[in-house]
Short mmCIF file of C-alpha atoms in Angstrom, two decimals:
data_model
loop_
_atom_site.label_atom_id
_atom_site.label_comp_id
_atom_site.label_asym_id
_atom_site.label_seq_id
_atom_site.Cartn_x
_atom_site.Cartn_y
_atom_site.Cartn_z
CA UNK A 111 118.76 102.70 83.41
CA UNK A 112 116.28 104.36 85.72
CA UNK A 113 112.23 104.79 84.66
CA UNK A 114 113.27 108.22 83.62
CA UNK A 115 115.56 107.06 81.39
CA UNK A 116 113.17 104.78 79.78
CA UNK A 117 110.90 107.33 79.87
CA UNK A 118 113.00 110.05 77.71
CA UNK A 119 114.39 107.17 75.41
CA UNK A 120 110.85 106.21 74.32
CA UNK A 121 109.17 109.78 74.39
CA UNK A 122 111.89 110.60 71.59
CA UNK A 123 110.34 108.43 69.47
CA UNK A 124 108.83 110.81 66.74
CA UNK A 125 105.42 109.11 66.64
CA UNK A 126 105.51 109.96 70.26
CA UNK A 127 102.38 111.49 71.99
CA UNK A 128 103.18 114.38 74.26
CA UNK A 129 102.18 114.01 77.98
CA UNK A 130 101.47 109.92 77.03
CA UNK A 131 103.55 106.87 77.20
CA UNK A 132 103.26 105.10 73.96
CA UNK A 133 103.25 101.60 73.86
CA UNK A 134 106.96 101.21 73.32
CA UNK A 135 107.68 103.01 76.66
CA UNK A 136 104.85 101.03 78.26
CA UNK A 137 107.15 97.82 77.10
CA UNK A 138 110.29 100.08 78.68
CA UNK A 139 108.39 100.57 81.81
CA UNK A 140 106.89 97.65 82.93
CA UNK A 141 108.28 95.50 84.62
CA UNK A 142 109.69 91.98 83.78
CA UNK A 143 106.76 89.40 84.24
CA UNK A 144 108.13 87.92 87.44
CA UNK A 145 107.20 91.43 89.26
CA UNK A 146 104.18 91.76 87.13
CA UNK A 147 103.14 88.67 88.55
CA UNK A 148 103.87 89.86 92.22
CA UNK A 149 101.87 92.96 92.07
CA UNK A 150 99.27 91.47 90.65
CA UNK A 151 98.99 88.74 93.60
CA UNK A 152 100.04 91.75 96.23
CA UNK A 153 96.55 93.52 94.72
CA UNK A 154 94.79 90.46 95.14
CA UNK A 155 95.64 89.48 98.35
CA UNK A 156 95.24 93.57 99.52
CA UNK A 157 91.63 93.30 97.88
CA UNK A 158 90.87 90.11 100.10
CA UNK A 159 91.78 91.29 103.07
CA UNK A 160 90.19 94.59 102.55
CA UNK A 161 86.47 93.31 101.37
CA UNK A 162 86.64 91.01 103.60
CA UNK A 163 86.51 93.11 106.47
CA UNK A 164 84.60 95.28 104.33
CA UNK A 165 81.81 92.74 103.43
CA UNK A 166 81.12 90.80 106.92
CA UNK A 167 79.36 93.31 108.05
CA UNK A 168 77.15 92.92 105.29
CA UNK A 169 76.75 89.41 105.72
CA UNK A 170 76.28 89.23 109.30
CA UNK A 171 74.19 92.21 109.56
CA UNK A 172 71.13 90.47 111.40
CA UNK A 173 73.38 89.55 113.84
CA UNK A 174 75.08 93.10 114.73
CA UNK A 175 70.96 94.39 114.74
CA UNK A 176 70.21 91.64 117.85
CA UNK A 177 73.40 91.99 119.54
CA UNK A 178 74.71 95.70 119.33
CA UNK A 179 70.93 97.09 118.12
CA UNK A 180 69.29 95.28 120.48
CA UNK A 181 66.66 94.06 118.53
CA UNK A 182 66.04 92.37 115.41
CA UNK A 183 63.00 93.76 114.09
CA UNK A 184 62.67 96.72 111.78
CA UNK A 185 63.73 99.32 114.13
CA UNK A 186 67.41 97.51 114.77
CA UNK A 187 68.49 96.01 111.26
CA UNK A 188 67.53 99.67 110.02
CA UNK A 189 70.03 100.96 112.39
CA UNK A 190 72.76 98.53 111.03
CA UNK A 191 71.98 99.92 107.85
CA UNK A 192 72.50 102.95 108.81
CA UNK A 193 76.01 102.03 109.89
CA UNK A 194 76.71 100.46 106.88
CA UNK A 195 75.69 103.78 104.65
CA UNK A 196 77.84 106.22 106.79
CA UNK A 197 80.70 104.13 106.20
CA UNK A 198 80.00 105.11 102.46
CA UNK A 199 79.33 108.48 103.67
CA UNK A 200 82.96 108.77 105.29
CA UNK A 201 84.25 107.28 101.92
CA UNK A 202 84.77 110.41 100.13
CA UNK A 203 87.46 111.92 102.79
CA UNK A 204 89.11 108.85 102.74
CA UNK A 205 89.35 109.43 98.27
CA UNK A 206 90.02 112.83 98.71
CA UNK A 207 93.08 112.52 101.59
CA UNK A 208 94.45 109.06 100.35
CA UNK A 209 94.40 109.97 96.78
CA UNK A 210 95.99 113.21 97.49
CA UNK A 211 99.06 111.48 99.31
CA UNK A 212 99.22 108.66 97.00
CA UNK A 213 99.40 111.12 94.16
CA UNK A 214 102.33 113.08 96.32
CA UNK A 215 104.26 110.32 97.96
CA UNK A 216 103.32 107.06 95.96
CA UNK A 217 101.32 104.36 96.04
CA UNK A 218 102.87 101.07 98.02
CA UNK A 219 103.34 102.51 101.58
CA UNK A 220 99.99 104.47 101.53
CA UNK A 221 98.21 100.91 100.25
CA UNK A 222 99.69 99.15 103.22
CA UNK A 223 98.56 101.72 106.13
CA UNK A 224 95.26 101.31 104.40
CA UNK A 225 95.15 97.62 105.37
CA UNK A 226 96.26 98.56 109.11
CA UNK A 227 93.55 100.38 109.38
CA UNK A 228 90.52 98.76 108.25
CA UNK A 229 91.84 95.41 109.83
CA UNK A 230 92.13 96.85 113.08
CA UNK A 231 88.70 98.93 112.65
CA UNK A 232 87.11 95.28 112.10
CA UNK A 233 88.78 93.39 114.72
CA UNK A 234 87.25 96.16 116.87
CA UNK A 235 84.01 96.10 115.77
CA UNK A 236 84.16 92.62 117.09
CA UNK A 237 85.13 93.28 120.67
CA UNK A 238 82.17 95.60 121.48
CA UNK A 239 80.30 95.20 124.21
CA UNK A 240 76.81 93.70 123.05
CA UNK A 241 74.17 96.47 124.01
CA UNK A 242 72.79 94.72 127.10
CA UNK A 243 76.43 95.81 128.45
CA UNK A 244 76.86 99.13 127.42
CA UNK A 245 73.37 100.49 126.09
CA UNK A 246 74.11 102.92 123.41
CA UNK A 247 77.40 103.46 123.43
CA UNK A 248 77.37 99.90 121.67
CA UNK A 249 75.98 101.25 117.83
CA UNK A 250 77.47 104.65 119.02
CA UNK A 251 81.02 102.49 118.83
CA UNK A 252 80.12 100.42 115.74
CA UNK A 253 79.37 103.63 113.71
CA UNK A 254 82.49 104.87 114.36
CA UNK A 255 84.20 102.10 113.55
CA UNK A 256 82.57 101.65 110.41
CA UNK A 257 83.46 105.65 109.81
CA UNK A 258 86.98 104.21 110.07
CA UNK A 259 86.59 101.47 107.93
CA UNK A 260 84.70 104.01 105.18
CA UNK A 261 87.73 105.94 105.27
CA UNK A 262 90.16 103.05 104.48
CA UNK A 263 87.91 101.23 101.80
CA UNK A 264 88.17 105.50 99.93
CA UNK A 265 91.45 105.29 99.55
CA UNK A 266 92.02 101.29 98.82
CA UNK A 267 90.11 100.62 95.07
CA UNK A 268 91.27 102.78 93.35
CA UNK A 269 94.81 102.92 94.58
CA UNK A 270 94.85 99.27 94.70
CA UNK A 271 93.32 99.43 90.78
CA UNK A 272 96.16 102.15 89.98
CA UNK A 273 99.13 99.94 91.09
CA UNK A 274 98.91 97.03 89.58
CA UNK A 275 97.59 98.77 86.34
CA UNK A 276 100.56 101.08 86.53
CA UNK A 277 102.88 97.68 86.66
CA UNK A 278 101.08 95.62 83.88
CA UNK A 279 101.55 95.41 80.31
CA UNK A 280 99.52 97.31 77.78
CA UNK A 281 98.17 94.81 76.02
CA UNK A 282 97.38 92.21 79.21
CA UNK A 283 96.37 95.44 81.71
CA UNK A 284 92.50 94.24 82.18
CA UNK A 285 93.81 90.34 82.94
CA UNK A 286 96.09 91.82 85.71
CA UNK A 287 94.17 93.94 87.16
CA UNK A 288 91.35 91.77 86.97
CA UNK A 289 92.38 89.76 89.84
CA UNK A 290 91.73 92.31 92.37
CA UNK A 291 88.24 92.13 91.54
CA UNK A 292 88.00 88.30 92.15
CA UNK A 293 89.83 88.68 95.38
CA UNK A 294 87.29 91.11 96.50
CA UNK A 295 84.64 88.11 95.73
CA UNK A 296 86.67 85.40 97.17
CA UNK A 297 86.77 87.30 100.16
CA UNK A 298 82.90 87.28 100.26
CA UNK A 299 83.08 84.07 99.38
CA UNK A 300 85.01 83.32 101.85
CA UNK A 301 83.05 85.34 104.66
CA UNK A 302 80.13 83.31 103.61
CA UNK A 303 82.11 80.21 104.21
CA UNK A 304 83.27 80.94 107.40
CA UNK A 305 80.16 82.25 108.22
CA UNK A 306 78.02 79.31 107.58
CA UNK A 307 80.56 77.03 109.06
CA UNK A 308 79.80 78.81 112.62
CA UNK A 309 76.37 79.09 112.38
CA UNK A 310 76.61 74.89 111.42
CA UNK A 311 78.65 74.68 114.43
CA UNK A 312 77.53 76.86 116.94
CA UNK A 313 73.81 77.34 116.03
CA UNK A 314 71.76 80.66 115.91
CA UNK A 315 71.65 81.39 119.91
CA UNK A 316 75.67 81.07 119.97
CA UNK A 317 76.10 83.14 116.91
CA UNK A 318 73.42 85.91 118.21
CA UNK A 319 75.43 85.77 121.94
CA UNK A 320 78.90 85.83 120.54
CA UNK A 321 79.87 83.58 117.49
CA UNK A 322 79.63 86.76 114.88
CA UNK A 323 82.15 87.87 116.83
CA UNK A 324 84.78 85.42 115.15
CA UNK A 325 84.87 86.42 112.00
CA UNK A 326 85.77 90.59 112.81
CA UNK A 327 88.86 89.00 115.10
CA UNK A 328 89.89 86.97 111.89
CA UNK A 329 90.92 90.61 110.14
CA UNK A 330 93.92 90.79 112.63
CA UNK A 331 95.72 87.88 110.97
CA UNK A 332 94.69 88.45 107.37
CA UNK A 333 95.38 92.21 107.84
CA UNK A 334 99.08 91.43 109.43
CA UNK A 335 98.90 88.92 105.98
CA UNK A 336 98.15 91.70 103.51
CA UNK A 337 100.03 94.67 104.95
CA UNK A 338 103.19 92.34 104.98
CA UNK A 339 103.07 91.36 101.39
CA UNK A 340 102.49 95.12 100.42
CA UNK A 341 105.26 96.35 101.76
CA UNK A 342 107.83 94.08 99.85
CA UNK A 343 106.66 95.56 96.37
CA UNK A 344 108.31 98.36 95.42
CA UNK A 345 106.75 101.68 93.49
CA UNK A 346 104.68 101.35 90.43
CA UNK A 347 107.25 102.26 87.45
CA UNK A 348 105.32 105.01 86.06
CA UNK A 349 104.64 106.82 89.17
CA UNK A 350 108.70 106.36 89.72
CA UNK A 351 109.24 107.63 86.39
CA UNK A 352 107.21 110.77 87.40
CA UNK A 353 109.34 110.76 90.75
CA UNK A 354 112.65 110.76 88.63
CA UNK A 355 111.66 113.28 86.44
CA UNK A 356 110.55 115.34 88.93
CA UNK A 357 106.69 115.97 87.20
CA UNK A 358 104.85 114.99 90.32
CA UNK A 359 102.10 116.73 90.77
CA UNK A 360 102.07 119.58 93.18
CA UNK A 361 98.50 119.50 93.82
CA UNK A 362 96.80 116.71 92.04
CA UNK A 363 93.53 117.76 93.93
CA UNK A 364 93.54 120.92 92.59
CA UNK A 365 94.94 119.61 89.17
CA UNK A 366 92.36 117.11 88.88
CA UNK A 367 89.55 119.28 89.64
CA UNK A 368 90.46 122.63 87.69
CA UNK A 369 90.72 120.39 84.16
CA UNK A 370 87.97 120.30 82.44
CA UNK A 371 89.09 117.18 80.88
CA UNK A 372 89.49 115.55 84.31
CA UNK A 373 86.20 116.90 85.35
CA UNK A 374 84.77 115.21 82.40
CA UNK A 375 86.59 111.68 83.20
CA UNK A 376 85.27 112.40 86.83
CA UNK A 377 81.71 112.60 85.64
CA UNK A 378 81.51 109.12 83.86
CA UNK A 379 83.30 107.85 86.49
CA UNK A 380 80.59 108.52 88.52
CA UNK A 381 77.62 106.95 86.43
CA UNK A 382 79.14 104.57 84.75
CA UNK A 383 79.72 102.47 87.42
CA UNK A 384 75.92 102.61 88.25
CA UNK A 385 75.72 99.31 87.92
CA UNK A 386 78.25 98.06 90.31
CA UNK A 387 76.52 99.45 93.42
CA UNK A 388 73.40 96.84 92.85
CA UNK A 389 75.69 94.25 91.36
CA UNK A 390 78.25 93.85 94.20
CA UNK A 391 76.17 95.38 97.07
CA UNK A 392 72.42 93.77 96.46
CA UNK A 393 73.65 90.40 94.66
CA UNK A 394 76.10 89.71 97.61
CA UNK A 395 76.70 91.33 100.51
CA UNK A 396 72.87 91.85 101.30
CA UNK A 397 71.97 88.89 99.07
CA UNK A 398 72.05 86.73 102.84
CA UNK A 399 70.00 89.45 104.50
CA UNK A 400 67.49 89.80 101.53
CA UNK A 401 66.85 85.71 101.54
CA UNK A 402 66.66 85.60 105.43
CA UNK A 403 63.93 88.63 106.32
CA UNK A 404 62.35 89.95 102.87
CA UNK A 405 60.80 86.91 101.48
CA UNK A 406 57.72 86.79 103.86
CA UNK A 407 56.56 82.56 104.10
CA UNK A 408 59.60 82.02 101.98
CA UNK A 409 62.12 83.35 104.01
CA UNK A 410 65.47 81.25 104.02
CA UNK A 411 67.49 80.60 107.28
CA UNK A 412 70.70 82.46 107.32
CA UNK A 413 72.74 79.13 106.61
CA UNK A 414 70.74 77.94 103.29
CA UNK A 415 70.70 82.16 102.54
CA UNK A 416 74.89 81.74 102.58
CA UNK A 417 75.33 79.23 100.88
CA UNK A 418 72.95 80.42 97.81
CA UNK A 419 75.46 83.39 98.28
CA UNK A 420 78.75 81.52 98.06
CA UNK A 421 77.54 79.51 94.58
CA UNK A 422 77.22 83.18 93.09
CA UNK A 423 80.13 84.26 94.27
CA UNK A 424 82.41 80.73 93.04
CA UNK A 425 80.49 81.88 89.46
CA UNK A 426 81.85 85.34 89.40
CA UNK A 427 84.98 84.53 90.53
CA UNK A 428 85.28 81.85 87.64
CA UNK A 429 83.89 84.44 84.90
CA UNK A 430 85.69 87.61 85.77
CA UNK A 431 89.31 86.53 84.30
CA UNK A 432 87.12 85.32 81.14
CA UNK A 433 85.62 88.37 80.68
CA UNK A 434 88.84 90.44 81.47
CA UNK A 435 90.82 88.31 78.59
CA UNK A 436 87.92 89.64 76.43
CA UNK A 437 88.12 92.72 77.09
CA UNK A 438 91.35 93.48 76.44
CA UNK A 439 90.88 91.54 72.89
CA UNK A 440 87.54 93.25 72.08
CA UNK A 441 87.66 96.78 74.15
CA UNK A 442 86.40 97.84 76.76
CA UNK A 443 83.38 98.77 75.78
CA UNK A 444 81.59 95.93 74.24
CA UNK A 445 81.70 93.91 77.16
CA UNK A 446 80.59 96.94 79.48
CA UNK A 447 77.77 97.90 77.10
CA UNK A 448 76.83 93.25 77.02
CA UNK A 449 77.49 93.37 80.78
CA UNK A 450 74.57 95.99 81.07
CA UNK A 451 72.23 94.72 78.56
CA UNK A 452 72.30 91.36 80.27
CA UNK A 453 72.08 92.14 83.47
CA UNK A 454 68.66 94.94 82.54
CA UNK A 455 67.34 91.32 80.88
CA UNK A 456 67.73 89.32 83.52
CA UNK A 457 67.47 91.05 86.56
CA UNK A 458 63.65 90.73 86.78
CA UNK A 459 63.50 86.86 85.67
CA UNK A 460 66.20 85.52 88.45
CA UNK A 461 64.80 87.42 91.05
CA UNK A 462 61.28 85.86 90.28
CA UNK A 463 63.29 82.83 91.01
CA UNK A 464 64.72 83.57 94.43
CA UNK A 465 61.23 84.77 95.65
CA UNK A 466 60.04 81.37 95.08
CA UNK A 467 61.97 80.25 98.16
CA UNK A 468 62.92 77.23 96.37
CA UNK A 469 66.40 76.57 97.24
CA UNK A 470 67.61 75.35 93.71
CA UNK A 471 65.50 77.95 92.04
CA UNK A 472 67.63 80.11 94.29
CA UNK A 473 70.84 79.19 93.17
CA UNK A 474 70.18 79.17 89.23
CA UNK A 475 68.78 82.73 89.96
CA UNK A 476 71.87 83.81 91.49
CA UNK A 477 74.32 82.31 89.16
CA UNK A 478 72.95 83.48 86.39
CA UNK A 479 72.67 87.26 87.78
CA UNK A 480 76.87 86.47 88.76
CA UNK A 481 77.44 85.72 85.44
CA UNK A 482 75.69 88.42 83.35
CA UNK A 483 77.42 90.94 86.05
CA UNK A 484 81.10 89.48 85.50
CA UNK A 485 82.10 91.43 82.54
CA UNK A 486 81.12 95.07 84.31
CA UNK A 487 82.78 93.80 87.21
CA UNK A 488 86.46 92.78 85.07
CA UNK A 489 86.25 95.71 83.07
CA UNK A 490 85.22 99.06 84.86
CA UNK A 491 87.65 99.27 87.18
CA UNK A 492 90.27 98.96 84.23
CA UNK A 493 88.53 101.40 82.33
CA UNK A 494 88.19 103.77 85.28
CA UNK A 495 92.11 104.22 85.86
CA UNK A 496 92.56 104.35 81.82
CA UNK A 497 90.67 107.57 82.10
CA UNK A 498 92.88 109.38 83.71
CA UNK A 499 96.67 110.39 83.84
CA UNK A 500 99.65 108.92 86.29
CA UNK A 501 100.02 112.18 88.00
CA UNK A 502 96.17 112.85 89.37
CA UNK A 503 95.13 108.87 88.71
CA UNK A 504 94.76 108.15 92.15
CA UNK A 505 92.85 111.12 93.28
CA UNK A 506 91.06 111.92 90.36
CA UNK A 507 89.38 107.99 90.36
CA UNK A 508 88.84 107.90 94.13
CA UNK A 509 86.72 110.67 94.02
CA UNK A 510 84.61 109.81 91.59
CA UNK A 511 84.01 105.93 92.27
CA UNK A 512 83.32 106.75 96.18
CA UNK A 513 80.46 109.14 94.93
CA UNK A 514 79.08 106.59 92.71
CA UNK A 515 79.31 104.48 95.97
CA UNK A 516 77.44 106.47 97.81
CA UNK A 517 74.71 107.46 95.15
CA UNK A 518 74.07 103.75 94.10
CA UNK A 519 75.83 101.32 96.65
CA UNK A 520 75.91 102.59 100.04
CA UNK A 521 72.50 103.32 99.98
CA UNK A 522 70.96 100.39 98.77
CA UNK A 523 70.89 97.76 101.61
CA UNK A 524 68.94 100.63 103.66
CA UNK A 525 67.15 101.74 100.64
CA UNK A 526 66.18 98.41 99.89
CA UNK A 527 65.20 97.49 103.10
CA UNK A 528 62.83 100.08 103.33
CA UNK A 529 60.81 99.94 100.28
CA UNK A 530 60.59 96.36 100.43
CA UNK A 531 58.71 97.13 103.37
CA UNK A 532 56.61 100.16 102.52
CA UNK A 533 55.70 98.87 98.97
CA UNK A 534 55.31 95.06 99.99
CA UNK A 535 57.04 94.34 96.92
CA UNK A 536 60.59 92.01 96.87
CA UNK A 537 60.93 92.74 93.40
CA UNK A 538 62.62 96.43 94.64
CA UNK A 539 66.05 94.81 94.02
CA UNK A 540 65.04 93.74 90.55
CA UNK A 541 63.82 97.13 89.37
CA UNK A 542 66.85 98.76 91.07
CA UNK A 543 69.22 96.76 89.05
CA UNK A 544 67.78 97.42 85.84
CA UNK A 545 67.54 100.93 86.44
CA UNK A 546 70.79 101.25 87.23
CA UNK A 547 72.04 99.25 84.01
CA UNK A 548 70.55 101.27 81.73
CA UNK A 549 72.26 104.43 83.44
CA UNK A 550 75.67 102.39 82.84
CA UNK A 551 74.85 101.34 79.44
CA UNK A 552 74.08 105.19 78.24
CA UNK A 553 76.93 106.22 79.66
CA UNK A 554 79.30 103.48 77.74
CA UNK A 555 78.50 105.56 74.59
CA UNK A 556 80.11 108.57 76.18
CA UNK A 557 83.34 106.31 77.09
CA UNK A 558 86.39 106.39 74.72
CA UNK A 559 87.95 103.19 74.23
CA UNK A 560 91.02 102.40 76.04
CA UNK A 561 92.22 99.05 75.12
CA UNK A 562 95.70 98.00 74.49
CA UNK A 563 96.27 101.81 74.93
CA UNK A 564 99.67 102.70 76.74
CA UNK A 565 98.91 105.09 79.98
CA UNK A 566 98.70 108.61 80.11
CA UNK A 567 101.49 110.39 82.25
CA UNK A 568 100.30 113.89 82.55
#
C-alpha cells in the first residue's frame, strides 16, 4: 500500500478533518520505529555537522580578527562580527530558495546538498590566506564565504526540523525531533573541545599563525559524514503521500504568503523564537568571546573561556530530551511559557556570576542559564513545524525563523560587542536576554497548542 493509500483509507474515517491527517493516518503514515529511529539519527548527525561549521566561527572569532582582520583590537573583532551578521543577512535567500524546492521536489536530496555546501564553505574559510598575504582580499574572501554558509544554514533548520517531524509519531514527535537540537549543541560542544585541545597543544602564537585553521579543514570529513548518511533515507511519508496524490504545491511561496492563516503562523514564528537568538547565540557561541575580551581585569584566557562553554553545553545537551518528553506529555506551551519565565529570572543573577571572573562562579552561572534555556530550545522548533501544513511547511518555517535570526541572533555578537563598549556595562547580555524572554513568553499566549496533534497536510 503506498502513502496515498494510507492516506485515503484514514481520511475516510468520518471523524476525519479535511485537509489534516488525524491521528489514525499519522499511525498509517509513519514509519515503523526502525526508520523512525534512522531519521531521527540522520537529523542529528545533519545538525552536527551543520552547527558545527556553523558555530566555529563563533568560537574562534578572536582568532579570524588577528589573522584575516589583521588586528585584534576593536576595529578587527568588529569586522568578524560583521561577517558573522551577513551570514544571517544571506539567510533569508537561502529560506526562501531551499524551502521553495524542498516544498517542490522533497526534502532528503535538498538536505544533503545543503551539507555540501556549508562543509566546503568552512573548509574554505580555513585555507585563506592570513591578511599579511593577501591584504584585503583576506575578510573580502571570508565574507563571502560566510554569505555561502548563511545560505546553507536558511535552508537546513527548518528542513532538517520538517523531516524528521514528518517521519515521527504523533504522540513521541517533540522526543524525535528533539535530537537535532542536541546535535546542534554537541557540535558546539564539540568545537569547544577541539578547540581547547589546540590551543593546550599548540599555544596562543600557533593558534593566532595557523592552528584555527584546523578546525574549518575538519568540516570536509564530517560534511562527506553527514551528506552520506542523508542520502540513504528515503522521503518523509507525508510529503510522499502529497507526491502520490499529486497535491504538491505549485507554488508554496506564493501559497504560503497569500494565506492569511499562514501569514499569521509566519508572524509568531518570528517572535516567538525571540528567545533563541540570545539563548543559543550569546550563551554559546559568543559565550568564549564574551569571557576572553568583555570582562575588563577579569577577563578569562580563551582556554578556561572554552571550557566554561563546554560544561553549559554537556547541561543542555543532558536537559533537552527531558524537556522534550515533557512536552509532548504537558504541551507545548507550558514548558515554552516556564522556559521563558526562567530564563527572564535568571538571566541577570548568572551573569553577575560570570563577571566575577571566578572560574567556578563561571560555570554554575552558565549551567544554570543551559538549563533554564533547555525547554525553549526542545520545544520551539517542534512547535514551529506544527504550525504549518506539509505542503508550504518547509518554506513557510524557513522564512520566518531566518528573520527571527536576523532580528535577535545574527545581530547580537556585534550588537553586543558594541554596547558593552559604549555603555561600559557587561551586563548588556543579561538585559538582552530578558528582554527577549518576555517577547517569547507574550507571544506563547497567542500559540495554539499542538501536542499529540496529527500534522496538517494542506
Amino acid at each position: 500500500m503506498t502513502a496515498s493509500d494510507r492516506l485515503d483509507t484514514a481520511s475516510a474515517r468520518p471523524d476525519a478533518v479535511p485537509g489534516q491527517f488525524d491521528t489514525a493516518a499519522a499511525d498509517v503514515v509513519s514509519a515503523d520505529d526502525k526508520v523512525v529511529r534512522r531519521a531521527t539519527f540522520a537529523g542529528a548527525v545533519g545538525s552536527f555537522v551543520e552547527w558545527y561549521d556553523y558555530g566555529i566561527y563563533g568560537l574562534l572569532v578572536t582568532y579570524l580578527a588577528i589573522d584575516l582582520m589583521g588586528e585584534a583590537e576593536a576595529g578587527g573583532l568588529l569586522l568578524t562580527n560583521v561577517g558573522f551578521l551577513i551570514s544571517f543577512a544571506a539567510r533569508p535567500f537561502g529560506s526562501v530558495i531551499c524551502g521553495y524546492l524542498g516544498d517542490k521536489i522533497g526534502r532528503k536530496s535538498l538536505l544533503a546538498t545543503l551539507l555540501v555546501l556549508i562543509s566546503t564553505a568552512t573548509a574554505a574559510i580555513g585555507l585563506i590566506p592570513s591578511h599579511s598575504v593577501i591584504g584585503v582580499a583576506a575578510p573580502v574572501l571570508l565574507v563571502l564565504l560566510r554569505v555561502l554558509q548563511g545560505f546553507s544554514a536558511g535552508g537546513e533548520v527548518a528542513g532538517a526540523m520538517s523531516f524528521v517531524g514528518e517521519y515521527a509519531p504523533d504522540a513521541r514527535r517533540n522526543y524525535m525531533m528533539s535530537f537535532i537540537a542536541v546535535g546542534s549543541f554537541i557540535a558546539l560542544m564539540f568545537g569547544s573541545a577541539f578547540s581547547a585541545i589546540l590551543i593546550t597543544a599548540l599555544g596562543d602564537d600557533s593558534m593566532t599563525s595557523w592552528g584555527w585553521r584546523l578546525p574549518f579543514l575538519l568540516a570536509v570529513p564530517l560534511g562527506y559524514i553527514g551528506f552520506y548518511i542523508r542520502r540513504r533515507l528515503e522521503e518523509t511519508p507525508h510529503f510522499e503521500a502529497l507526491r502520490e496524490q499529486r497535491t504538491v504545491a505549485r507554488n508554496p511561496l506564493r501559497e504560503a504568503l497569500s494565506s492569511p492563516r499562514h501569514l499569521k503562523a509566519i508572524g509568531l514564528t518570528i517572535f516567538l523564537p525571540a528567545l533563541n537568538g540570545p539563548g543559543y547565540y550569546l550563551l554559546f557561541v559568543y559565550m568564549p568571546t564574551y569571557l576572553k575580551t568583555s570582562l575588563g581585569e577579569h577577563d578569562f584566557s580563551m582556554l578556561r573561556a572554552l571550557t566554561v562553554t563546554a560544561f553549559s553545553l554537556i547541561a543542555i545537551a543532558i536537559c533537552i530530551p527531558l524537556m522534550a518528553r515533557l512536552s509532548d506529555r504537558i504541551g507545548r506551551k507550558p514548558v515554552l511559557a516556564g522556559s521563558a519565565v526562567a530564563m527572564a529570572a535568571v538571566s541577570y543573577p548568572m551573569f553577575r556570576l560570570l563577571t566575577t571572573g571566578e572560574f567556578g562562579l563561571a560555570c554554575i552561572g552558565t549551567i544554570v542559564l543551559a538549563i533554564a534555556f533547555s525547554g525553549h530550545a526542545a520545544v520551539v522548533h517542534t512547535a514551529l513545524a506544527e504550525m504549518f501544513p506539509t505542503s508550504v511547511r518547509y518554506s513557510a518555517y524557513s522564512i520566518g525563523f531566518s528573520i527571527s535570526t536576523i532580528i535577535f541572533g545574527g545581530s547580537a555578537p556585534l550588537v553586543m560587542t558594541e554596547l558593552i563598549e559604549s555603555t561600559g556595562s557587561n551586563m548588556i547580555p543579561a538585559y538582552a536576554s530578558i528582554l527577549t524572554a518576555l517577547i517569547t513568553l507574550a507571544t506563547v499566549a497567542f500559540v495554539r497548542e499542538t501536542k499529540g496533534r496529527p500534522l496538517a497536510g494542506h
